[in-house]
């Protein structure tokens, strides 16, 4: 018998001071049986880091949501679609291979990849040359220590505050807070 995804609910109040974006997001995350709390929370942090794009790219008239992620390799971890159904932003987390990223660049106006984990630097050195030619791709590195702390915020029902100021995302639940300062690689 196949294991089912675990459903998590999150209310995230985003205050993106850097981009002048302030909104509340009611989110449902389906955590695949093989997905860790850390990875799920990285997806949530990636959504918070890019929430301003709903206003910037779509003028507020679009949908920012989680894709199928691990359940469907042809879908992003997070996507932004405008009212016509056009994918304006495709967000991936982890250390994917070149081919799926190249395909994503062909399907979306922009692609952002958030690499994390102890082996991220090794992965980047091996793939950097292959990804250099892809237009519209940004690659960011999330610090390992911050990602490890993110996993502790995971609860089946979450009420989180996400504040982005001077390039640092502060994600907290009222009792604990994690500061994440992404580093741009590409």
Coordinates of N, CA, C and O in Angstrom, one line a residue:
X1 N 0.8 -1.2 0.0 CA 0.0 0.0 0.0 C 0.9 1.2 0.0 O 1.8 1.4 0.8
X2 N 0.6 2.2 -0.9 CA 1.4 3.4 -1.0 C 1.0 4.3 0.2 O -0.1 4.5 0.6
X3 N 2.0 5.0 0.7 CA 1.9 6.0 1.7 C 1.3 7.3 1.1 O 1.6 7.6 0.0
X4 N 0.4 7.9 1.9 CA -0.2 9.2 1.4 C 0.6 10.4 1.9 O 1.3 10.3 2.9
X5 N 0.4 11.5 1.2 CA 1.0 12.7 1.7 C 0.4 13.2 3.0 O -0.8 12.9 3.2
X6 N 1.1 13.9 3.8 CA 0.6 14.5 5.0 C 0.3 16.0 4.7 O 1.1 16.7 4.1
X7 N -0.9 16.4 5.1 CA -1.3 17.8 4.8 C -1.0 18.7 6.0 O -1.3 18.4 7.1
X8 N -0.4 19.8 5.6 CA -0.1 20.9 6.6 C -0.8 22.1 6.2 O -0.9 22.4 5.0
X9 N -1.3 22.9 7.1 CA -1.9 24.2 6.9 C -1.0 25.3 7.4 O -0.5 25.1 8.5
X10 N -0.9 26.3 6.7 CA 0.0 27.5 7.2 C -0.7 28.8 6.8 O -1.2 29.0 5.7
X11 N -0.8 29.6 7.8 CA -1.2 31.0 7.6 C 0.1 31.8 7.7 O 0.7 31.8 8.8
X12 N 0.4 32.5 6.6 CA 1.7 33.2 6.6 C 1.4 34.7 6.3 O 0.9 35.0 5.3
X13 N 1.8 35.5 7.3 CA 1.7 37.0 7.1 C 3.1 37.5 6.6 O 4.1 37.4 7.2
X14 N 3.0 37.9 5.3 CA 4.3 38.3 4.6 C 4.4 39.8 4.7 O 3.4 40.6 4.3
X15 N 5.5 40.3 5.2 CA 5.8 41.7 5.2 C 7.1 41.9 4.5 O 8.2 41.7 5.1
X16 N 7.1 42.1 3.2 CA 8.3 42.3 2.4 C 8.6 43.7 2.3 O 8.1 44.4 1.4
X17 N 9.4 44.2 3.2 CA 9.8 45.6 3.3 C 10.6 46.0 2.1 O 10.5 47.1 1.5
X18 N 11.5 45.1 1.6 CA 12.3 45.4 0.4 C 11.5 45.7 -0.8 O 11.9 46.5 -1.7
X19 N 10.4 45.1 -1.0 CA 9.6 45.2 -2.2 C 8.2 45.9 -2.0 O 7.4 46.0 -2.9
X20 N 7.9 46.3 -0.8 CA 6.7 47.0 -0.5 C 5.5 46.1 -0.6 O 4.4 46.5 -1.1
X21 N 5.6 44.8 -0.3 CA 4.5 43.9 -0.4 C 4.1 43.4 1.0 O 4.9 42.9 1.8
X22 N 2.8 43.5 1.3 CA 2.3 43.1 2.6 C 1.0 42.3 2.3 O 0.0 42.9 1.8
X23 N 0.9 41.0 2.7 CA -0.3 40.2 2.5 C -0.3 39.0 3.4 O 0.8 38.5 3.8
X24 N -1.5 38.5 3.6 CA -1.6 37.2 4.3 C -1.9 36.1 3.3 O -2.7 36.4 2.4
X25 N -1.3 35.0 3.5 CA -1.5 33.9 2.6 C -1.9 32.7 3.4 O -1.3 32.3 4.4
X26 N -3.1 32.1 3.1 CA -3.6 30.8 3.7 C -3.1 29.7 2.7 O -3.5 29.6 1.6
X27 N -2.2 28.8 3.2 CA -1.6 27.8 2.3 C -1.8 26.4 2.8 O -2.0 26.2 4.0
X28 N -1.9 25.5 1.9 CA -1.9 24.1 2.2 C -0.7 23.4 1.5 O -0.5 23.6 0.4
X29 N 0.0 22.7 2.4 CA 1.2 22.0 1.9 C 1.0 20.5 2.0 O 0.6 20.1 3.1
X30 N 1.2 19.8 1.0 CA 1.2 18.4 1.0 C 2.6 17.9 1.1 O 3.4 18.0 0.1
X31 N 3.0 17.2 2.2 CA 4.3 16.7 2.3 C 4.4 15.3 1.9 O 3.7 14.4 2.5
X32 N 5.1 15.1 0.8 CA 5.3 13.7 0.2 C 5.9 12.8 1.3 O 6.7 13.3 2.1
X33 N 5.6 11.5 1.3 CA 6.2 10.7 2.4 C 7.7 10.7 2.4 O 8.3 10.4 3.5
X34 N 8.4 10.9 1.3 CA 9.8 10.9 1.2 C 10.4 12.3 1.5 O 11.6 12.5 1.5
X35 N 9.6 13.3 1.7 CA 10.0 14.7 1.9 C 10.2 14.9 3.4 O 9.4 14.5 4.3
X36 N 11.3 15.6 3.8 CA 11.6 16.0 5.2 C 10.9 17.3 5.5 O 10.5 18.0 4.7
X37 N 10.8 17.5 6.9 CA 10.3 18.8 7.3 C 11.1 19.9 6.8 O 10.6 21.0 6.5
X38 N 12.4 19.7 6.8 CA 13.3 20.8 6.3 C 13.0 21.2 4.9 O 12.9 22.4 4.5
X39 N 12.8 20.2 4.0 CA 12.5 20.5 2.6 C 11.2 21.2 2.4 O 11.0 22.2 1.7
X40 N 10.2 20.7 3.2 CA 8.9 21.3 3.1 C 8.9 22.8 3.6 O 8.4 23.7 2.9
X41 N 9.7 23.0 4.6 CA 9.8 24.4 5.1 C 10.7 25.3 4.2 O 10.4 26.5 4.1
X42 N 11.6 24.7 3.4 CA 12.3 25.5 2.4 C 11.4 25.9 1.3 O 11.4 27.0 0.8
X43 N 10.5 25.0 1.0 CA 9.4 25.4 0.0 C 8.6 26.6 0.5 O 8.4 27.5 -0.3
X44 N 8.2 26.5 1.7 CA 7.4 27.6 2.3 C 8.3 28.9 2.3 O 7.8 30.0 2.0
X45 N 9.5 28.8 2.7 CA 10.4 30.0 2.7 C 10.6 30.5 1.3 O 10.6 31.8 1.1
X46 N 10.7 29.7 0.3 CA 10.9 30.1 -1.1 C 9.6 30.8 -1.5 O 9.7 31.9 -2.2
X47 N 8.4 30.4 -1.1 CA 7.2 31.1 -1.4 C 7.2 32.5 -0.8 O 6.9 33.4 -1.5
X48 N 7.6 32.6 0.5 CA 7.6 33.8 1.1 C 8.6 34.8 0.5 O 8.4 36.0 0.3
X49 N 9.8 34.3 0.1 CA 10.8 35.1 -0.6 C 10.3 35.7 -1.9 O 10.8 36.7 -2.4
X50 N 9.4 35.0 -2.6 CA 8.9 35.4 -3.9 C 7.5 35.9 -3.9 O 6.9 36.1 -5.0
X51 N 6.8 36.0 -2.7 CA 5.4 36.4 -2.7 C 5.2 37.8 -3.4 O 4.2 38.0 -4.0
X52 N 6.2 38.7 -3.3 CA 6.1 40.0 -3.9 C 5.9 39.9 -5.4 O 5.3 40.8 -6.0
X53 N 6.3 38.8 -6.0 CA 6.2 38.7 -7.5 C 4.7 38.6 -7.9 O 4.4 39.0 -9.0
X54 N 3.8 38.3 -7.0 CA 2.4 38.3 -7.3 C 2.0 39.7 -7.7 O 1.2 39.9 -8.6
X55 N 2.5 40.7 -7.0 CA 2.2 42.1 -7.3 C 3.1 42.6 -8.4 O 2.7 43.2 -9.4
X56 N 4.4 42.3 -8.4 CA 5.4 42.8 -9.3 C 5.2 42.3 -10.7 O 5.3 43.0 -11.7
X57 N 5.0 41.0 -10.9 CA 4.8 40.4 -12.2 C 3.4 40.3 -12.7 O 3.2 40.3 -13.9
X58 N 2.4 40.2 -11.8 CA 1.0 40.0 -12.2 C 0.1 41.1 -11.8 O -1.1 41.0 -12.0
X59 N 0.6 42.2 -11.2 CA -0.2 43.3 -10.7 C -1.3 42.8 -9.7 O -2.3 43.4 -9.7
X60 N -1.0 41.8 -9.0 CA -1.9 41.2 -8.0 C -2.9 40.3 -8.6 O -3.7 39.7 -7.9
X61 N -3.0 40.1 -9.9 CA -4.0 39.3 -10.6 C -3.3 38.0 -11.0 O -3.1 37.8 -12.2
X62 N -3.1 37.1 -10.1 CA -2.5 35.8 -10.4 C -2.6 34.9 -9.3 O -3.3 35.2 -8.3
X63 N -2.0 33.8 -9.4 CA -2.0 32.7 -8.3 C -0.6 32.3 -8.0 O 0.1 31.9 -8.8
X64 N -0.3 32.4 -6.7 CA 1.0 31.9 -6.2 C 0.6 30.7 -5.3 O -0.1 30.8 -4.4
X65 N 1.2 29.6 -5.7 CA 0.8 28.3 -5.0 C 2.0 27.3 -5.1 O 2.9 27.5 -5.8
X66 N 1.8 26.3 -4.3 CA 2.7 25.1 -4.3 C 2.3 24.2 -5.5 O 1.2 24.0 -5.7
X67 N 3.4 23.7 -6.1 CA 3.1 22.7 -7.2 C 3.1 21.3 -6.5 O 3.2 21.2 -5.3
X68 N 3.1 20.3 -7.3 CA 3.1 18.9 -6.8 C 4.4 18.5 -6.2 O 4.5 17.6 -5.4
X69 N 5.5 19.3 -6.6 CA 6.8 19.0 -6.0 C 7.3 17.6 -6.3 O 7.3 17.1 -7.4
X70 N 7.6 16.8 -5.2 CA 8.2 15.5 -5.4 C 7.2 14.5 -6.0 O 7.6 13.5 -6.6
X71 N 5.9 14.8 -5.9 CA 4.9 13.9 -6.4 C 4.8 13.9 -8.0 O 4.4 13.0 -8.6
X72 N 5.3 15.0 -8.6 CA 5.3 15.2 -10.0 C 6.5 16.0 -10.4 O 6.5 17.2 -10.3
X73 N 7.5 15.3 -11.0 CA 8.8 16.0 -11.3 C 8.6 17.0 -12.4 O 9.5 17.8 -12.7
X74 N 7.5 17.0 -13.1 CA 7.2 18.0 -14.2 C 6.6 19.3 -13.7 O 6.3 20.2 -14.4
X75 N 6.3 19.4 -12.4 CA 5.8 20.6 -11.7 C 6.8 21.2 -10.8 O 7.6 20.5 -10.2
X76 N 6.7 22.5 -10.6 CA 7.7 23.2 -9.7 C 7.3 23.0 -8.3 O 6.2 22.5 -8.0
X77 N 8.1 23.4 -7.4 CA 7.8 23.4 -6.0 C 6.9 24.5 -5.6 O 6.0 24.4 -4.8
X78 N 7.1 25.6 -6.3 CA 6.2 26.8 -6.1 C 6.1 27.4 -7.5 O 7.0 27.5 -8.3
X79 N 4.9 27.9 -7.9 CA 4.7 28.6 -9.1 C 3.8 29.8 -9.0 O 3.0 29.9 -8.1
X80 N 4.0 30.7 -9.9 CA 3.2 31.9 -10.0 C 2.6 31.9 -11.4 O 3.4 31.9 -12.4
X81 N 1.3 31.9 -11.5 CA 0.6 32.0 -12.8 C -0.3 33.2 -12.9 O -0.9 33.5 -11.9
X82 N -0.3 33.8 -14.0 CA -1.2 35.0 -14.2 C -2.6 34.5 -14.6 O -2.8 33.3 -14.7
X83 N -3.5 35.4 -14.7 CA -4.9 35.1 -15.0 C -5.1 34.3 -16.3 O -6.2 33.7 -16.5
X84 N -4.2 34.4 -17.2 CA -4.3 33.7 -18.5 C -3.8 32.2 -18.4 O -3.9 31.4 -19.3
X85 N -3.2 31.9 -17.2 CA -2.6 30.6 -17.0 C -1.1 30.5 -17.4 O -0.5 29.4 -17.2
X86 N -0.6 31.6 -17.8 CA 0.9 31.6 -18.2 C 1.7 31.5 -16.9 O 1.4 32.2 -15.9
X87 N 2.7 30.7 -16.9 CA 3.6 30.5 -15.7 C 4.6 31.7 -15.8 O 5.5 31.7 -16.6
X88 N 4.5 32.6 -14.8 CA 5.4 33.7 -14.8 C 6.6 33.5 -14.0 O 7.7 34.0 -14.2
X89 N 6.5 32.6 -12.9 CA 7.7 32.2 -12.1 C 7.6 30.8 -11.7 O 6.5 30.3 -11.3
X90 N 8.7 30.1 -11.9 CA 8.8 28.7 -11.5 C 9.9 28.6 -10.5 O 11.0 29.1 -10.7
X91 N 9.6 28.0 -9.3 CA 10.6 28.0 -8.2 C 10.9 26.5 -7.9 O 9.9 25.7 -7.7
X92 N 12.1 26.1 -7.8 CA 12.6 24.8 -7.4 C 13.4 24.9 -6.2 O 14.1 25.9 -6.0
X93 N 13.4 23.9 -5.4 CA 14.3 23.8 -4.2 C 15.1 22.5 -4.3 O 14.7 21.5 -4.8
X94 N 16.3 22.6 -3.7 CA 17.2 21.4 -3.7 C 18.3 21.5 -4.7 O 18.9 22.5 -4.9
X95 N 18.7 20.3 -5.2 CA 19.8 20.2 -6.1 C 19.5 19.4 -7.3 O 19.9 18.3 -7.5
X96 N 18.6 19.9 -8.2 CA 18.1 19.2 -9.3 C 19.2 19.0 -10.4 O 20.2 19.7 -10.4
X97 N 18.9 18.2 -11.4 CA 19.8 18.0 -12.5 C 19.5 19.1 -13.5 O 18.5 19.8 -13.4
X98 N 20.4 19.2 -14.5 CA 20.3 20.3 -15.5 C 19.1 20.2 -16.3 O 18.4 21.2 -16.6
X99 N 18.7 19.0 -16.8 CA 17.6 18.8 -17.7 C 16.3 19.4 -17.2 O 15.6 20.1 -18.0
X100 N 15.8 19.0 -16.0 CA 14.6 19.6 -15.6 C 14.6 21.1 -15.4 O 13.6 21.8 -15.7
X101 N 15.7 21.7 -15.1 CA 15.9 23.1 -14.9 C 15.8 23.8 -16.3 O 15.1 24.8 -16.5
X102 N 16.4 23.2 -17.3 CA 16.4 23.7 -18.7 C 14.9 23.6 -19.2 O 14.4 24.6 -19.8
X103 N 14.2 22.6 -18.9 CA 12.8 22.5 -19.3 C 12.0 23.5 -18.6 O 11.1 24.1 -19.2
X104 N 12.2 23.8 -17.3 CA 11.5 24.8 -16.6 C 11.7 26.2 -17.2 O 10.8 27.0 -17.4
X105 N 13.0 26.5 -17.7 CA 13.3 27.7 -18.3 C 12.5 27.9 -19.6 O 12.2 29.1 -20.0
X106 N 12.2 26.8 -20.3 CA 11.3 26.9 -21.5 C 9.9 27.1 -21.2 O 9.1 27.5 -22.1
X107 N 9.4 26.7 -20.0 CA 8.0 26.8 -19.6 C 7.6 28.1 -18.9 O 6.4 28.3 -18.8
X108 N 8.6 28.8 -18.3 CA 8.2 29.9 -17.5 C 9.0 31.2 -17.9 O 10.1 31.1 -18.5
X109 N 8.5 32.3 -17.5 CA 9.2 33.6 -17.8 C 10.5 33.7 -17.0 O 11.5 34.2 -17.4
X110 N 10.4 33.2 -15.8 CA 11.6 33.2 -14.9 C 11.6 32.0 -14.0 O 10.6 31.4 -13.7
X111 N 12.9 31.5 -13.7 CA 13.0 30.3 -12.8 C 14.0 30.7 -11.7 O 15.0 31.3 -12.0
X112 N 13.6 30.4 -10.5 CA 14.5 30.6 -9.3 C 14.7 29.2 -8.7 O 13.8 28.5 -8.4
X113 N 15.9 28.9 -8.4 CA 16.3 27.7 -7.7 C 17.0 28.0 -6.4 O 17.9 28.9 -6.3
X114 N 16.5 27.4 -5.3 CA 17.1 27.6 -4.0 C 17.8 26.3 -3.6 O 17.1 25.3 -3.2
X115 N 19.1 26.3 -3.7 CA 19.9 25.1 -3.3 C 20.2 25.2 -1.8 O 20.3 26.3 -1.2
X116 N 20.2 24.0 -1.2 CA 20.5 23.9 0.3 C 21.1 22.6 0.6 O 21.0 21.7 -0.3
X117 N 21.6 22.4 1.7 CA 22.2 21.2 2.2 C 23.7 21.2 2.2 O 24.3 22.1 1.6
X118 N 24.3 20.2 2.8 CA 25.7 20.2 3.0 C 26.5 20.0 1.7 O 27.6 20.5 1.5
X119 N 25.8 19.4 0.7 CA 26.5 19.1 -0.6 C 26.2 20.1 -1.6 O 26.6 20.0 -2.8
X120 N 25.6 21.2 -1.3 CA 25.1 22.2 -2.3 C 26.3 22.8 -3.0 O 26.2 23.0 -4.3
X121 N 27.4 23.1 -2.4 CA 28.6 23.7 -3.0 C 29.2 22.7 -4.0 O 29.6 23.1 -5.1
X122 N 29.3 21.4 -3.7 CA 29.8 20.4 -4.6 C 28.8 20.3 -5.8 O 29.3 20.2 -7.0
X123 N 27.5 20.3 -5.6 CA 26.6 20.2 -6.7 C 26.7 21.4 -7.6 O 26.8 21.2 -8.8
X124 N 26.9 22.6 -7.0 CA 27.0 23.8 -7.8 C 28.3 23.8 -8.7 O 28.2 24.2 -9.8
X125 N 29.4 23.4 -8.1 CA 30.6 23.3 -8.9 C 30.5 22.4 -10.1 O 31.0 22.6 -11.2
X126 N 29.7 21.3 -9.9 CA 29.5 20.4 -11.0 C 28.5 20.8 -12.1 O 28.6 20.4 -13.2
X127 N 27.6 21.7 -11.7 CA 26.5 22.0 -12.7 C 26.6 23.5 -13.1 O 25.9 23.9 -14.1
X128 N 27.4 24.3 -12.5 CA 27.4 25.8 -12.8 C 27.6 26.1 -14.2 O 26.9 26.9 -14.8
X129 N 28.6 25.4 -14.9 CA 28.8 25.7 -16.3 C 27.7 25.3 -17.2 O 27.4 26.0 -18.2
X130 N 26.9 24.3 -16.8 CA 25.8 23.8 -17.6 C 24.6 24.8 -17.5 O 23.8 25.0 -18.4
X131 N 24.4 25.4 -16.3 CA 23.3 26.3 -16.1 C 23.6 27.7 -16.5 O 22.7 28.5 -16.6
X132 N 24.9 28.0 -16.8 CA 25.3 29.4 -17.1 C 24.5 29.9 -18.3 O 24.2 31.1 -18.4
X133 N 24.3 29.1 -19.3 CA 23.7 29.5 -20.6 C 22.2 29.7 -20.5 O 21.6 30.3 -21.4
X134 N 21.5 29.3 -19.4 CA 20.1 29.4 -19.3 C 19.6 30.8 -18.9 O 19.9 31.3 -17.8
X135 N 18.9 31.5 -19.8 CA 18.4 32.8 -19.6 C 17.2 32.7 -18.6 O 16.5 31.8 -18.7
X136 N 17.1 33.7 -17.8 CA 15.9 33.8 -16.9 C 16.1 32.9 -15.6 O 15.1 32.8 -14.9
X137 N 17.2 32.3 -15.4 CA 17.5 31.5 -14.3 C 18.3 32.2 -13.2 O 19.3 32.8 -13.5
X138 N 17.8 32.2 -12.0 CA 18.6 32.6 -10.8 C 18.8 31.4 -9.9 O 17.9 30.6 -9.7
X139 N 20.0 31.3 -9.4 CA 20.3 30.2 -8.4 C 20.7 30.9 -7.1 O 21.6 31.8 -7.1
X140 N 20.1 30.5 -6.0 CA 20.4 31.0 -4.7 C 20.8 29.9 -3.8 O 20.3 28.7 -3.9
X141 N 21.6 30.2 -2.8 CA 22.1 29.2 -1.8 C 21.5 29.6 -0.5 O 21.6 30.8 0.0
X142 N 20.8 28.7 0.2 CA 20.3 28.9 1.5 C 21.3 28.3 2.5 O 21.7 27.2 2.4
X143 N 21.7 29.1 3.6 CA 22.6 28.6 4.6 C 22.1 27.3 5.3 O 21.0 27.2 5.7
X144 N 23.0 26.3 5.4 CA 22.7 25.0 6.0 C 22.1 25.2 7.4 O 21.1 24.6 7.8
X145 N 22.7 26.0 8.3 CA 22.3 26.1 9.6 C 20.9 26.7 9.7 O 20.1 26.2 10.5
X146 N 20.6 27.7 8.9 CA 19.2 28.2 8.9 C 18.2 27.2 8.4 O 17.1 27.1 9.0
X147 N 18.5 26.4 7.4 CA 17.6 25.4 6.9 C 17.3 24.4 8.0 O 16.2 23.9 8.1
X148 N 18.3 24.0 8.7 CA 18.1 23.0 9.8 C 17.2 23.6 10.8 O 16.4 22.8 11.4
X149 N 17.3 24.9 11.1 CA 16.4 25.5 12.1 C 14.9 25.6 11.6 O 14.0 25.5 12.3
X150 N 14.8 25.7 10.3 CA 13.5 25.8 9.7 C 12.6 24.5 10.0 O 11.4 24.6 10.2
X151 N 13.3 23.4 9.9 CA 12.5 22.1 10.2 C 11.8 22.1 11.5 O 10.7 21.6 11.7
X152 N 12.4 22.8 12.5 CA 11.8 22.9 13.8 C 10.5 23.7 13.9 O 9.7 23.6 14.8
X153 N 10.3 24.5 12.8 CA 9.0 25.3 12.8 C 7.8 24.6 12.2 O 6.7 25.0 12.3
X154 N 8.1 23.4 11.6 CA 7.1 22.6 11.0 C 6.0 22.1 12.0 O 6.4 21.4 12.9
X155 N 4.8 22.4 11.8 CA 3.7 21.9 12.6 C 2.5 21.6 11.6 O 2.4 22.2 10.5
X156 N 1.6 20.7 11.9 CA 0.5 20.4 11.0 C -0.4 21.7 10.8 O -1.0 21.8 9.7
X157 N -0.4 22.6 11.8 CA -1.2 23.8 11.6 C -0.2 24.9 12.1 O 0.2 24.9 13.2
X158 N 0.1 25.8 11.2 CA 1.1 26.9 11.5 C 0.6 28.3 11.3 O -0.2 28.5 10.3
X159 N 1.0 29.2 12.1 CA 0.7 30.6 11.9 C 2.1 31.3 12.0 O 2.7 31.3 13.0
X160 N 2.5 31.7 10.8 CA 3.9 32.2 10.7 C 3.9 33.7 10.3 O 3.0 34.2 9.6
X161 N 5.0 34.4 10.7 CA 5.3 35.7 10.2 C 6.5 35.6 9.3 O 7.6 35.1 9.8
X162 N 6.5 36.2 8.2 CA 7.6 36.2 7.3 C 7.9 37.7 6.9 O 7.1 38.4 6.3
X163 N 9.1 38.2 7.4 CA 9.5 39.5 7.2 C 10.8 39.5 6.3 O 11.7 38.8 6.7
X164 N 10.8 40.2 5.2 CA 11.9 40.3 4.4 C 12.4 41.8 4.4 O 11.7 42.7 4.0
X165 N 13.7 41.9 4.9 CA 14.3 43.2 5.0 C 15.8 43.1 4.7 O 16.4 42.3 5.3
X166 N 16.2 44.0 3.8 CA 17.6 44.0 3.4 C 18.2 42.6 3.0 O 19.3 42.2 3.3
X167 N 17.3 41.9 2.3 CA 17.7 40.6 1.7 C 17.7 39.4 2.7 O 18.0 38.3 2.4
X168 N 17.2 39.7 3.9 CA 17.1 38.6 5.0 C 15.7 38.3 5.2 O 14.9 39.2 5.5
X169 N 15.3 37.0 5.1 CA 14.0 36.6 5.5 C 14.0 36.1 6.9 O 14.8 35.3 7.3
X170 N 13.1 36.7 7.8 CA 13.0 36.3 9.1 C 11.6 35.6 9.2 O 10.6 36.2 9.0
X171 N 11.7 34.3 9.4 CA 10.5 33.5 9.5 C 10.3 33.0 10.9 O 11.2 32.3 11.4
X172 N 9.1 33.2 11.5 CA 8.9 32.8 12.9 C 7.5 32.5 13.2 O 6.6 32.8 12.4
X173 N 7.3 31.8 14.3 CA 6.0 31.4 14.7 C 5.5 32.1 16.0 O 4.6 31.7 16.7
X174 N 6.2 33.1 16.4 CA 5.9 33.9 17.7 C 6.7 33.5 18.8 O 6.9 34.2 19.8
X175 N 7.2 32.2 18.8 CA 8.1 31.8 19.9 C 9.5 31.5 19.4 O 10.5 31.7 20.1
X176 N 9.6 31.1 18.1 CA 11.0 30.9 17.5 C 11.0 31.6 16.2 O 10.0 31.8 15.5
X177 N 12.2 32.0 15.8 CA 12.5 32.7 14.6 C 13.8 32.2 13.9 O 14.7 31.9 14.6
X178 N 13.7 32.2 12.6 CA 14.9 31.8 11.8 C 15.2 32.9 10.9 O 14.3 33.4 10.1
X179 N 16.5 33.3 10.8 CA 16.9 34.3 9.8 C 17.6 33.6 8.7 O 18.5 32.8 8.9
X180 N 17.1 33.9 7.5 CA 17.7 33.2 6.3 C 18.2 34.3 5.4 O 17.4 35.1 4.9
X181 N 19.5 34.3 5.1 CA 20.0 35.2 4.1 C 20.5 34.5 2.9 O 21.6 34.0 2.9
X182 N 19.7 34.4 1.8 CA 20.1 33.7 0.6 C 21.3 34.4 0.0 O 21.4 35.6 0.0
X183 N 22.2 33.6 -0.6 CA 23.3 34.1 -1.3 C 23.1 33.8 -2.8 O 22.9 32.6 -3.2
X184 N 23.2 34.8 -3.7 CA 23.0 34.6 -5.1 C 24.2 34.0 -5.8 O 25.3 34.6 -5.7
X185 N 24.0 32.8 -6.4 CA 25.1 32.2 -7.2 C 25.0 32.5 -8.6 O 26.0 32.6 -9.3
X186 N 23.9 32.7 -9.2 CA 23.7 33.0 -10.6 C 22.5 34.0 -10.7 O 21.5 33.8 -10.2

